[in-house]
Coordinates of C-alpha atoms and ligand atoms in Angstrom, one line a residue:
X239 CA 85.7 92.6 -110.1
X240 CA 84.4 96.2 -110.4
X241 CA 86.2 97.2 -113.6
X242 CA 84.8 94.2 -115.4
X243 CA 81.3 94.8 -114.1
X244 CA 81.2 98.4 -115.1
X245 CA 82.5 97.4 -118.6
X246 CA 79.6 94.9 -118.8
X247 CA 77.2 97.6 -117.8
X248 CA 78.5 100.3 -120.1
X249 CA 79.5 98.4 -123.2
X250 CA 77.6 95.0 -122.9
X251 CA 74.3 94.4 -124.6
X252 CA 71.7 92.0 -123.5
X253 CA 70.8 90.2 -126.8
X254 CA 68.3 87.7 -125.3
X255 CA 67.2 86.6 -121.9
X256 CA 70.2 84.3 -121.8
X257 CA 72.8 85.9 -124.0
X258 CA 75.1 88.8 -123.2
X259 CA 77.0 90.4 -126.0
X260 CA 80.5 91.6 -125.0
X261 CA 82.2 91.9 -128.3
X262 CA 83.2 95.5 -127.6
X263 CA 85.9 94.4 -125.1
X264 CA 86.2 90.6 -124.9
X265 CA 84.8 88.5 -127.8
X266 CA 85.8 90.6 -130.8
X267 CA 87.4 93.9 -130.0
X268 CA 89.7 93.4 -127.0
X269 CA 90.4 95.9 -124.3
X270 CA 94.0 95.4 -123.3
X271 CA 93.8 97.4 -120.1
X272 CA 90.9 95.3 -118.9
X273 CA 92.7 92.1 -120.0
X274 CA 95.7 93.2 -117.9
X275 CA 93.5 93.8 -114.9
X276 CA 91.8 90.4 -115.4
X277 CA 95.3 88.7 -115.6
X278 CA 96.3 90.3 -112.3
X279 CA 93.0 89.4 -110.6
X280 CA 93.2 85.7 -111.7
X281 CA 96.9 85.5 -110.6
X282 CA 95.9 86.8 -107.2
X283 CA 92.8 84.5 -106.8
X284 CA 94.9 81.4 -107.7
X285 CA 98.1 82.5 -105.9
X286 CA 97.8 79.7 -103.3
X287 CA 97.4 77.0 -105.9
X288 CA 100.3 75.3 -107.6
X289 CA 100.1 76.3 -111.3
X290 CA 102.6 75.3 -113.9
X291 CA 100.4 75.8 -117.1
X292 CA 97.3 77.6 -118.1
X293 CA 94.9 75.9 -120.5
X294 CA 92.2 77.7 -122.4
X295 CA 90.2 77.3 -125.6
X296 CA 90.2 79.4 -128.8
X297 CA 89.4 82.1 -129.4
X298 CA 88.0 84.4 -126.7
X299 CA 89.8 82.6 -123.8
X300 CA 93.2 83.4 -125.2
X301 CA 93.5 87.1 -124.3
X302 CA 92.6 86.8 -120.6
X303 CA 94.7 83.6 -120.4
X304 CA 97.8 85.2 -121.8
X305 CA 97.6 88.1 -119.4
X306 CA 97.2 85.6 -116.5
X307 CA 100.1 83.6 -117.8
X308 CA 102.2 86.8 -117.8
X309 CA 101.3 87.6 -114.1
X310 CA 101.8 83.9 -113.0
X311 CA 104.9 83.5 -115.1
X312 CA 103.7 80.2 -116.7
X313 CA 103.0 79.2 -120.4
X314 CA 99.6 79.3 -121.9
X315 CA 98.2 76.5 -124.0
X316 CA 95.0 76.8 -126.0
X317 CA 92.8 74.0 -127.2
X318 CA 92.0 74.2 -130.9
X319 CA 88.5 73.7 -132.3
X320 CA 89.7 73.6 -135.9
X321 CA 92.0 71.0 -137.3
X322 CA 95.6 72.3 -137.6
X323 CA 98.1 71.4 -140.3
X324 CA 100.9 71.3 -137.7
X325 CA 99.0 69.9 -134.7
X326 CA 99.9 66.2 -135.4
X327 CA 101.9 64.9 -132.5
X328 CA 100.2 62.9 -129.8
X329 CA 96.8 64.6 -130.1
X330 CA 94.5 64.6 -127.0
X331 CA 90.9 65.2 -128.0
X332 CA 87.6 65.7 -126.3
X333 CA 84.0 66.4 -127.5
X334 CA 82.4 69.6 -126.5
X335 CA 78.7 70.1 -127.1
X336 CA 77.6 73.8 -127.4
X337 CA 74.1 74.3 -126.2
X338 CA 74.2 77.9 -127.5
X339 CA 75.1 76.8 -131.0
X340 CA 73.8 73.3 -130.8
X341 CA 76.8 71.8 -132.4
X342 CA 79.4 69.2 -131.3
X343 CA 83.0 70.4 -131.5
X344 CA 86.0 68.3 -131.1
X345 CA 88.7 70.1 -129.2
X346 CA 92.4 69.1 -129.3
X347 CA 95.8 69.8 -127.8
X348 CA 99.1 68.3 -128.4
X349 CA 100.3 66.1 -125.5
X350 CA 103.7 67.7 -125.9
X351 CA 102.6 70.7 -123.9
X352 CA 100.9 69.1 -120.9
X353 CA 102.6 66.4 -118.9
X354 CA 101.9 64.3 -115.8
X355 CA 103.9 66.8 -113.6
X356 CA 101.7 69.8 -114.7
X357 CA 99.3 71.6 -112.4
X358 CA 96.9 73.3 -114.8
X359 CA 94.7 76.3 -114.3
X360 CA 91.8 76.2 -116.8
X361 CA 90.6 79.6 -117.9
X362 CA 87.7 80.7 -120.2
X363 CA 85.7 83.8 -121.1
X364 CA 82.2 82.5 -120.4
X365 CA 80.8 79.7 -118.3
X366 CA 77.3 78.7 -119.2
X367 CA 76.5 75.0 -119.2
X368 CA 80.1 74.1 -118.4
X369 CA 80.7 71.9 -121.5
X370 CA 83.9 73.7 -122.6
X371 CA 85.3 73.6 -119.1
X372 CA 84.5 69.9 -118.8
X373 CA 86.2 69.2 -122.2
X374 CA 89.3 71.0 -121.0
X375 CA 89.3 69.0 -117.7
X376 CA 89.0 65.9 -119.8
X377 CA 92.1 66.9 -121.8
X378 CA 94.1 67.7 -118.6
X379 CA 93.1 64.3 -117.1
X380 CA 94.0 62.4 -120.3
X381 CA 97.5 64.0 -120.0
X382 CA 97.7 62.7 -116.5
X383 CA 98.1 66.2 -115.1
X384 CA 96.2 67.9 -112.2
X385 CA 93.6 70.6 -112.5
X386 CA 94.5 73.4 -110.1
X387 CA 91.3 75.4 -110.6
X388 CA 89.0 77.0 -113.1
X389 CA 88.9 80.8 -113.7
X390 CA 86.0 82.3 -115.6
X391 CA 85.7 85.9 -116.8
X392 CA 81.8 85.9 -116.9
X393 CA 79.7 83.2 -115.3
X394 CA 76.1 83.0 -116.2
X395 CA 75.0 81.7 -112.8
X396 CA 71.5 81.0 -114.0
X397 CA 72.9 78.2 -116.0
X398 CA 74.3 75.1 -114.3
X399 CA 77.9 75.0 -115.4
X400 CA 79.2 76.6 -112.2
X401 CA 77.3 74.2 -110.0
X402 CA 78.4 71.2 -112.0
X403 CA 82.1 72.2 -111.6
X404 CA 81.9 73.1 -108.0
X405 CA 80.0 69.9 -107.2
X406 CA 82.9 68.0 -108.7
X407 CA 85.1 69.7 -106.1
X408 CA 87.0 72.2 -108.4
X409 CA 87.9 75.6 -107.2
X410 CA 86.0 77.9 -109.6
X411 CA 86.7 81.7 -109.5
X412 CA 84.4 83.9 -111.7
X413 CA 85.2 87.6 -112.0
X414 CA 81.6 88.5 -112.7
X415 CA 78.6 86.3 -111.8
X416 CA 75.3 87.1 -113.5
X417 CA 72.1 86.0 -111.8
X418 CA 69.8 87.0 -114.6
X419 CA 69.6 88.8 -117.9
X420 CA 65.9 89.2 -118.0
X421 CA 64.2 92.5 -119.1
X422 CA 67.4 93.7 -120.7
X423 CA 68.9 94.0 -117.2
X424 CA 72.1 92.6 -116.0
X425 CA 71.5 91.4 -112.5
X426 CA 74.7 90.4 -110.8
X427 CA 74.7 87.9 -107.9
X428 CA 75.7 90.7 -105.5
X429 CA 73.8 93.7 -106.8
X430 CA 71.5 94.9 -109.7
X431 CA 72.2 97.6 -112.2
X432 CA 70.9 98.2 -115.7
X433 CA 72.7 97.9 -119.0
X434 CA 72.3 101.0 -121.1
X435 CA 71.1 99.7 -124.5
X436 CA 71.1 102.3 -127.3
Ligands
G4P194 P1 79.4 76.0 -122.1 O1 80.8 75.7 -122.7 O2 79.6 76.7 -120.7 O3 78.5 74.8 -122.1 O4 78.8 77.1 -123.0 P2 78.0 77.1 -124.4 O5 78.2 75.8 -125.1 O6 76.7 77.6 -124.1 O7 78.9 78.2 -125.2 C1 79.4 78.1 -126.5 C2 80.0 79.3 -126.9 O8 79.1 80.4 -126.7 C3 81.3 79.7 -126.3 O9 82.0 80.5 -127.2 C4 80.8 80.6 -125.1 O10 81.9 81.4 -124.7 C5 79.8 81.4 -125.8 N1 78.8 81.9 -124.9 C6 77.9 81.3 -124.1 N2 77.1 82.1 -123.5 C7 77.4 83.4 -124.0 C8 76.9 84.7 -123.8 O11 75.9 84.9 -123.0 N3 77.5 85.7 -124.5 C9 78.5 85.5 -125.3 N4 79.0 86.5 -125.9 N5 79.0 84.3 -125.6 C10 78.5 83.2 -124.9 P3 82.8 80.0 -128.4 O12 81.9 79.4 -129.4 O13 83.8 79.0 -127.9 O14 83.3 81.3 -129.0 P4 84.8 82.0 -129.0 O15 85.5 81.6 -127.8 O16 85.5 81.5 -130.2 O17 84.4 83.5 -129.0

């Protein structure tokens, strides 16, 4: 997706050989025009799949997921990482280990919002080792629902999350796939251009 790639190149920062900072438009400040385009793009990439719900995880998955929900005309559920005072009914939970942060998070959704009839599109901002996506798949399966596919805004293709999910047979669509972040350079799977760091 060209708009996303040019945003990464102009406003992203390569922090380390494996970390891309995108808080100017995705992880902290949010660019609504870009989110709108992302929603439209996911809706078109999953137009052939039956989708009755979108499932994401707080916090940075929510903005792209809501815009996709708008274009696909389906509700959006987000898994919580923090305990909620009101999230008490029929909790479904899964463990998600973050390699980036080296912590185990429990994620949870209420079983009220995903049922056996649902076809669920899973969306997230980043795909690295795939732990978040696997946790979300676990929640969908616990609910007895079907995973329609997995949409990712930025896939770090040099980590093995994408391969793990595709090997399991899931349709994974990533809007930007990064081959490498070495030497302060964002190398996409289909071409190479440099990030302008200040
Ligand atoms: P995984 O789920 O694919 O295994 O990824 P990992 O544990 O490595 O990621 C944990 C958190 O770090 C996630 O955010 C993920 O989006 C984020 N992350 C991973 N790689 C990068 C990166 O290169 N750049 C940025 N900016 N984030 C990355 P989170 O903790 O759930 O945060 P948030 O959604 O609340 O913002």
